[in-house]
Coordinates of C-alpha atoms and ligand atoms in Angstrom, one line a residue:
M1252 CA 35.6 2.3 253.2
A1253 CA 35.4 -0.8 251.0
Q1254 CA 37.1 -0.4 247.8
L1255 CA 34.9 -1.1 244.7
E1256 CA 35.9 -3.3 242.0
A1257 CA 34.9 -2.8 238.4
Q1258 CA 32.2 -5.3 238.1
D1259 CA 30.7 -3.8 241.6
M1260 CA 30.5 -0.3 240.3
A1261 CA 27.2 -0.2 238.5
Q1262 CA 25.4 -1.8 241.6
A1263 CA 27.0 0.9 243.8
V1264 CA 25.6 3.7 241.6
I1265 CA 22.1 2.0 241.6
D1266 CA 22.2 1.6 245.6
R1267 CA 22.8 5.3 245.8
M1268 CA 19.2 5.6 244.4
A1269 CA 17.7 4.2 247.5
D1270 CA 15.8 7.5 248.2
C1271 CA 14.6 8.1 244.9
K1272 CA 10.8 8.7 244.9
D1273 CA 10.0 8.0 241.3
P1274 CA 10.0 4.2 240.7
R1275 CA 9.9 4.3 237.1
F1276 CA 12.7 6.9 236.8
K1277 CA 14.7 4.6 239.1
E1278 CA 13.9 1.5 237.0
V1279 CA 15.1 3.4 233.7
M1280 CA 18.2 4.9 235.3
S1281 CA 19.1 1.4 237.0
A1282 CA 18.9 -0.3 233.6
L1283 CA 20.9 2.6 231.9
V1284 CA 23.5 2.4 234.5
R1285 CA 23.9 -1.3 234.4
H1286 CA 24.0 -1.5 230.5
A1287 CA 26.4 1.4 230.1
H1288 CA 29.0 0.0 232.6
A1289 CA 28.5 -3.5 231.1
F1290 CA 29.3 -1.9 227.5
A1291 CA 32.5 -0.2 229.0
R1292 CA 33.5 -3.4 230.5
E1293 CA 32.7 -5.4 227.3
V1294 CA 34.8 -3.3 225.0
Q1295 CA 37.4 -2.4 227.7
L1296 CA 36.8 1.4 227.0
T1297 CA 40.2 3.4 226.9
P1298 CA 40.0 6.8 228.3
D1299 CA 40.8 8.3 224.9
E1300 CA 37.8 6.6 223.5
W1301 CA 35.5 7.8 226.3
M1302 CA 36.9 11.4 225.8
A1303 CA 36.1 10.9 222.0
G1304 CA 32.6 9.6 222.7
I1305 CA 32.1 12.8 225.0
Q1306 CA 33.4 15.0 222.3
F1307 CA 31.1 13.4 219.8
L1308 CA 28.1 14.0 222.0
T1309 CA 29.2 17.6 222.7
A1310 CA 29.3 18.3 218.9
T1311 CA 26.0 16.3 218.5
G1312 CA 24.3 19.0 221.0
K1313 CA 26.1 22.0 219.4
M1314 CA 24.6 21.0 216.1
C1315 CA 21.0 21.1 217.6
D1316 CA 18.6 24.3 216.9
E1317 CA 15.2 24.8 216.3
K1318 CA 15.5 23.3 212.5
R1319 CA 18.1 20.8 213.2
Q1320 CA 17.8 18.0 216.0
E1321 CA 21.1 15.9 215.7
F1322 CA 20.4 14.1 218.8
I1323 CA 17.0 12.6 217.2
L1324 CA 19.1 11.9 214.0
L1325 CA 21.6 9.9 216.3
S1326 CA 18.7 7.8 218.0
D1327 CA 17.1 7.3 214.4
T1328 CA 20.3 5.9 212.7
L1329 CA 21.1 3.8 215.8
G1330 CA 17.7 2.2 215.4
I1331 CA 16.5 3.4 218.9
S1332 CA 13.7 5.7 217.6
M1333 CA 12.4 2.9 215.6
L1334 CA 12.7 0.4 218.4
V1335 CA 10.7 2.8 220.7
V1336 CA 8.1 3.2 218.2
A1337 CA 7.6 -0.6 217.9
I1338 CA 7.6 -1.0 221.7
D1339 CA 4.9 1.7 221.9
Q1340 CA 2.7 0.3 219.3
A1341 CA 3.0 -3.2 220.5
R1342 CA 1.8 -1.7 223.8
G1343 CA -1.2 0.0 222.4
A1344 CA -2.2 -2.9 220.1
A1345 CA -1.5 -5.6 222.7
A1346 CA -5.2 -6.9 222.6
L1347 CA -5.1 -7.2 218.7
K1348 CA -1.9 -9.0 218.4
D1349 CA -3.5 -12.2 217.5
A1350 CA -6.2 -10.8 215.1
P1351 CA -6.6 -11.9 211.8
P1352 CA -4.2 -10.0 209.3
D1353 CA -7.1 -7.7 207.8
Q1354 CA -7.9 -6.7 211.3
R1355 CA -4.3 -5.6 212.3
P1356 CA -3.7 -1.9 212.9
T1357 CA -1.5 -0.1 210.4
E1358 CA 2.1 -0.2 211.5
A1359 CA 3.8 3.0 212.8
T1360 CA 7.2 4.3 211.9
V1361 CA 9.3 7.2 212.8
Q1362 CA 8.0 10.6 212.4
G1363 CA 11.4 12.1 211.4
P1364 CA 12.5 15.9 211.7
F1365 CA 10.5 17.4 208.9
F1366 CA 6.8 17.4 210.2
W1367 CA 6.0 21.0 210.3
P1368 CA 2.9 21.7 212.3
G1369 CA 0.2 24.2 210.8
A1370 CA 0.2 22.8 207.1
P1371 CA -2.7 24.2 204.9
Q1372 CA -6.0 22.6 205.3
L1373 CA -7.2 21.5 201.9
E1374 CA -10.2 19.8 200.2
L1375 CA -9.9 16.2 199.5
G1376 CA -8.5 15.7 195.9
A1377 CA -6.4 19.0 196.1
D1378 CA -3.0 18.9 194.6
I1379 CA 0.0 19.6 196.7
G1380 CA 2.6 18.5 194.2
A1381 CA 2.0 21.1 191.5
G1382 CA 5.1 23.1 190.7
N1383 CA 7.5 20.8 192.5
P1384 CA 10.1 18.5 191.0
G1385 CA 8.7 14.9 190.5
E1386 CA 6.1 12.7 188.8
P1387 CA 2.5 13.4 189.8
A1388 CA 1.0 10.7 192.0
Y1389 CA -2.6 10.3 193.1
Y1390 CA -3.1 8.9 196.7
Y1391 CA -6.2 7.4 197.8
G1392 CA -7.8 4.9 200.2
R1393 CA -9.9 4.7 203.3
V1394 CA -9.3 5.0 207.1
T1395 CA -11.2 2.7 209.1
D1396 CA -10.9 1.1 212.7
T1397 CA -9.5 -2.4 213.1
A1398 CA -12.9 -3.8 212.8
G1399 CA -13.4 -2.1 209.3
R1400 CA -15.7 0.5 210.6
P1401 CA -15.1 3.9 208.6
I1402 CA -13.6 6.7 210.4
G1403 CA -15.1 9.9 208.9
N1404 CA -13.6 13.4 209.6
A1405 CA -10.1 11.9 210.6
V1406 CA -7.4 14.5 210.2
M1407 CA -4.7 13.3 207.9
D1408 CA -1.3 15.3 207.9
V1409 CA 0.7 14.3 204.8
W1410 CA 4.1 15.6 204.0
S1411 CA 7.2 14.4 201.9
G1412 CA 10.4 15.6 200.1
D1413 CA 10.0 16.2 196.5
G1414 CA 11.1 14.2 193.4
E1415 CA 14.6 15.0 194.0
G1416 CA 14.7 14.1 197.6
L1417 CA 14.5 17.7 199.3
Y1418 CA 12.1 18.8 201.8
D1419 CA 10.7 22.4 201.9
M1420 CA 12.5 22.9 205.2
Q1421 CA 15.8 22.1 203.6
K1422 CA 15.3 24.6 201.0
G1423 CA 16.9 27.7 202.7
P1424 CA 15.4 30.1 205.6
D1425 CA 13.0 31.6 203.5
A1426 CA 11.4 28.7 201.8
G1427 CA 7.7 28.4 202.7
M1428 CA 5.7 25.2 203.0
A1429 CA 5.5 22.7 200.3
L1430 CA 4.4 19.3 199.7
R1431 CA 2.5 19.2 202.9
A1432 CA -1.2 19.6 203.7
Q1433 CA -3.8 18.3 206.2
F1434 CA -7.0 16.5 204.9
R1435 CA -10.2 15.3 206.6
T1436 CA -11.6 11.8 205.5
D1437 CA -15.1 12.0 204.2
K1438 CA -18.0 10.4 206.0
D1439 CA -17.1 6.9 204.7
G1440 CA -13.3 7.3 205.7
N1441 CA -12.1 8.0 202.2
Y1442 CA -9.1 10.2 201.3
R1443 CA -7.5 11.4 198.2
F1444 CA -5.1 13.9 197.1
W1445 CA -2.4 14.6 194.3
S1446 CA 1.3 14.9 195.2
I1447 CA 4.6 13.6 193.8
K1448 CA 6.2 10.2 193.8
P1449 CA 8.9 10.8 196.5
S1450 CA 12.4 9.9 195.8
Y1451 CA 14.8 8.4 198.0
Y1452 CA 17.1 10.9 199.9
P1453 CA 19.8 11.1 202.4
V1454 CA 19.2 12.1 206.0
P1455 CA 21.1 15.1 206.9
D1456 CA 24.7 14.0 207.0
D1457 CA 26.7 17.0 207.1
G1458 CA 27.2 16.8 210.9
P1459 CA 28.5 14.4 213.7
V1460 CA 26.0 11.8 212.9
G1461 CA 27.2 11.8 209.3
G1462 CA 30.6 11.3 210.2
M1463 CA 29.6 8.5 212.4
L1464 CA 27.8 6.9 209.5
H1465 CA 30.8 7.4 207.2
R1466 CA 33.2 5.8 209.7
M1467 CA 30.7 2.9 210.2
G1468 CA 30.8 2.3 206.5
R1469 CA 27.0 3.0 206.1
H1470 CA 25.1 5.2 203.6
P1471 CA 22.8 7.8 204.8
N1472 CA 19.8 7.1 202.6
R1473 CA 16.1 6.5 203.0
P1474 CA 13.8 4.9 200.4
G1475 CA 11.1 7.2 198.9
H1476 CA 8.2 7.5 201.2
M1477 CA 5.2 9.7 202.0
H1478 CA 4.7 10.6 205.7
M1479 CA 1.2 10.5 207.2
M1480 CA -0.1 11.4 210.6
L1481 CA -3.7 10.3 211.5
N1482 CA -5.6 11.7 214.3
A1483 CA -9.4 10.6 215.0
P1484 CA -11.2 11.2 218.3
G1485 CA -11.5 7.8 220.2
H1486 CA -8.5 6.4 218.2
E1487 CA -4.9 6.1 219.0
R1488 CA -2.8 8.6 216.9
L1489 CA -1.0 6.9 214.1
I1490 CA 2.3 8.4 212.7
T1491 CA 3.7 6.2 209.5
H1492 CA 4.8 6.5 206.1
I1493 CA 3.9 4.6 202.8
F1494 CA 7.0 3.5 200.9
V1495 CA 7.6 3.3 197.3
S1496 CA 7.9 -0.4 196.3
D1497 CA 10.6 0.3 193.5
S1498 CA 12.8 2.7 195.7
P1499 CA 16.3 2.0 196.1
Y1500 CA 17.3 1.4 199.8
L1501 CA 14.3 -0.3 200.9
D1502 CA 16.5 -3.0 202.4
S1503 CA 18.9 -0.6 204.0
D1504 CA 16.9 2.3 205.3
A1505 CA 19.4 4.5 207.2
V1506 CA 16.9 4.8 210.0
F1507 CA 15.4 1.3 210.1
G1508 CA 11.9 2.4 209.4
V1509 CA 10.6 0.2 206.7
R1510 CA 7.8 -2.3 207.6
D1511 CA 6.8 -4.7 204.8
S1512 CA 3.2 -3.8 205.3
L1513 CA 3.8 -0.2 204.6
V1514 CA 5.5 -0.8 200.9
V1515 CA 3.0 0.2 198.2
Q1516 CA 3.2 -0.6 194.6
F1517 CA 2.7 2.7 192.8
A1518 CA 0.9 2.0 189.4
D1519 CA 2.3 3.7 186.5
H1520 CA 0.0 5.5 183.9
P1521 CA 0.5 7.1 180.6
P1522 CA -0.8 10.6 180.2
G1523 CA -4.7 10.4 180.1
K1524 CA -7.6 10.2 182.5
A1525 CA -6.9 9.8 186.1
P1526 CA -9.1 8.0 188.6
D1527 CA -10.8 11.4 189.6
G1528 CA -11.4 12.4 186.1
R1529 CA -8.5 14.8 185.9
V1530 CA -7.0 14.8 182.5
M1531 CA -3.1 14.4 182.8
S1532 CA -0.8 15.7 180.1
K1533 CA 2.1 13.7 181.5
P1534 CA 2.7 10.1 183.0
F1535 CA 1.5 9.8 186.5
S1536 CA 1.3 7.2 189.1
T1537 CA -1.5 6.0 191.7
A1538 CA -1.0 4.7 195.0
K1539 CA -3.9 3.1 197.0
Y1540 CA -3.5 2.4 200.8
D1541 CA -6.1 1.8 203.4
F1542 CA -5.3 2.7 207.1
K1543 CA -6.6 0.9 210.2
L1544 CA -6.5 2.7 213.4
V1545 CA -6.6 1.3 217.1
P1546 CA -9.6 2.3 219.0
S1547 CA -8.3 4.1 222.2
A1548 CA -9.8 1.9 224.7
A1549 CA -8.2 -1.4 223.1
Ligands
BEZ456 C1 12.3 11.5 207.5 O1 11.8 10.6 207.0 O2 11.9 12.6 207.0 C2 13.5 11.3 208.4 C3 13.4 10.4 209.4 C4 14.5 10.2 210.1 C5 15.6 10.9 210.1 C6 15.7 11.8 208.9 C7 14.7 12.0 208.2
FE457 FE1 10.9 11.5 205.2

């Protein structure tokens, strides 16, 4: 039997997949093996370091339950979630790559762990921020396709943390839904609702991933943002955020999710009449953002 040298081991593992029936699985696993072996060779990994890595992954798995997904957080903080989002969007929008800027689809970003299906379906203009910490903010704009045609009846899920950076799901086991809803655009593609101006906040950092960030000399914070998910028949689903332009950490988002095209200037207003006629007794802000969806066939 021929003895394998370090540089030949990855290929030997790949060769054992000769009978694999699934070409895509084989392609992915071959690349994984090749890169993992190259990594171990590059850093000349020691047995103690490999064991520390296995213990870290074990602890990451043990931290996971239906409310906490530490592996996704690991993927997020290593930039892999955002990379996969970008690859996926580039694939879907390949035909539109060279389109003029006003016909490019809205950029996608990470979904994060705080989407909670089944949020209340509310009328356009409803206030989901009342009673929560944070400055009131009015969000409005239009949903169109990349050619600028309005998309009526598009379903828009919105969710965010509060003005102190906490999501409803982080407020204990008995906390109900807050600061989240589902709206439908009107026939001209318009949407509007009231919420709060979201604050920056740390990703959950009390587990193994938080320990890793600390050891890397990194902070765990994300800049303030409002999550949006748009679903419309005949169009690709869009999962994205709009980011608050004066928020700290725009340049160092812990999960690498910021896209310049998603940063929105929130206009500050003194107490008084809001764009929808509502009379505000305290200062508020307004954020306008138009979304462009990719037709499914593109
Ligand atoms: C969030 O934006 O909600 C989020 C995204 C990734 C990791 C943690 C939180
Ligand atoms: Fe978030």
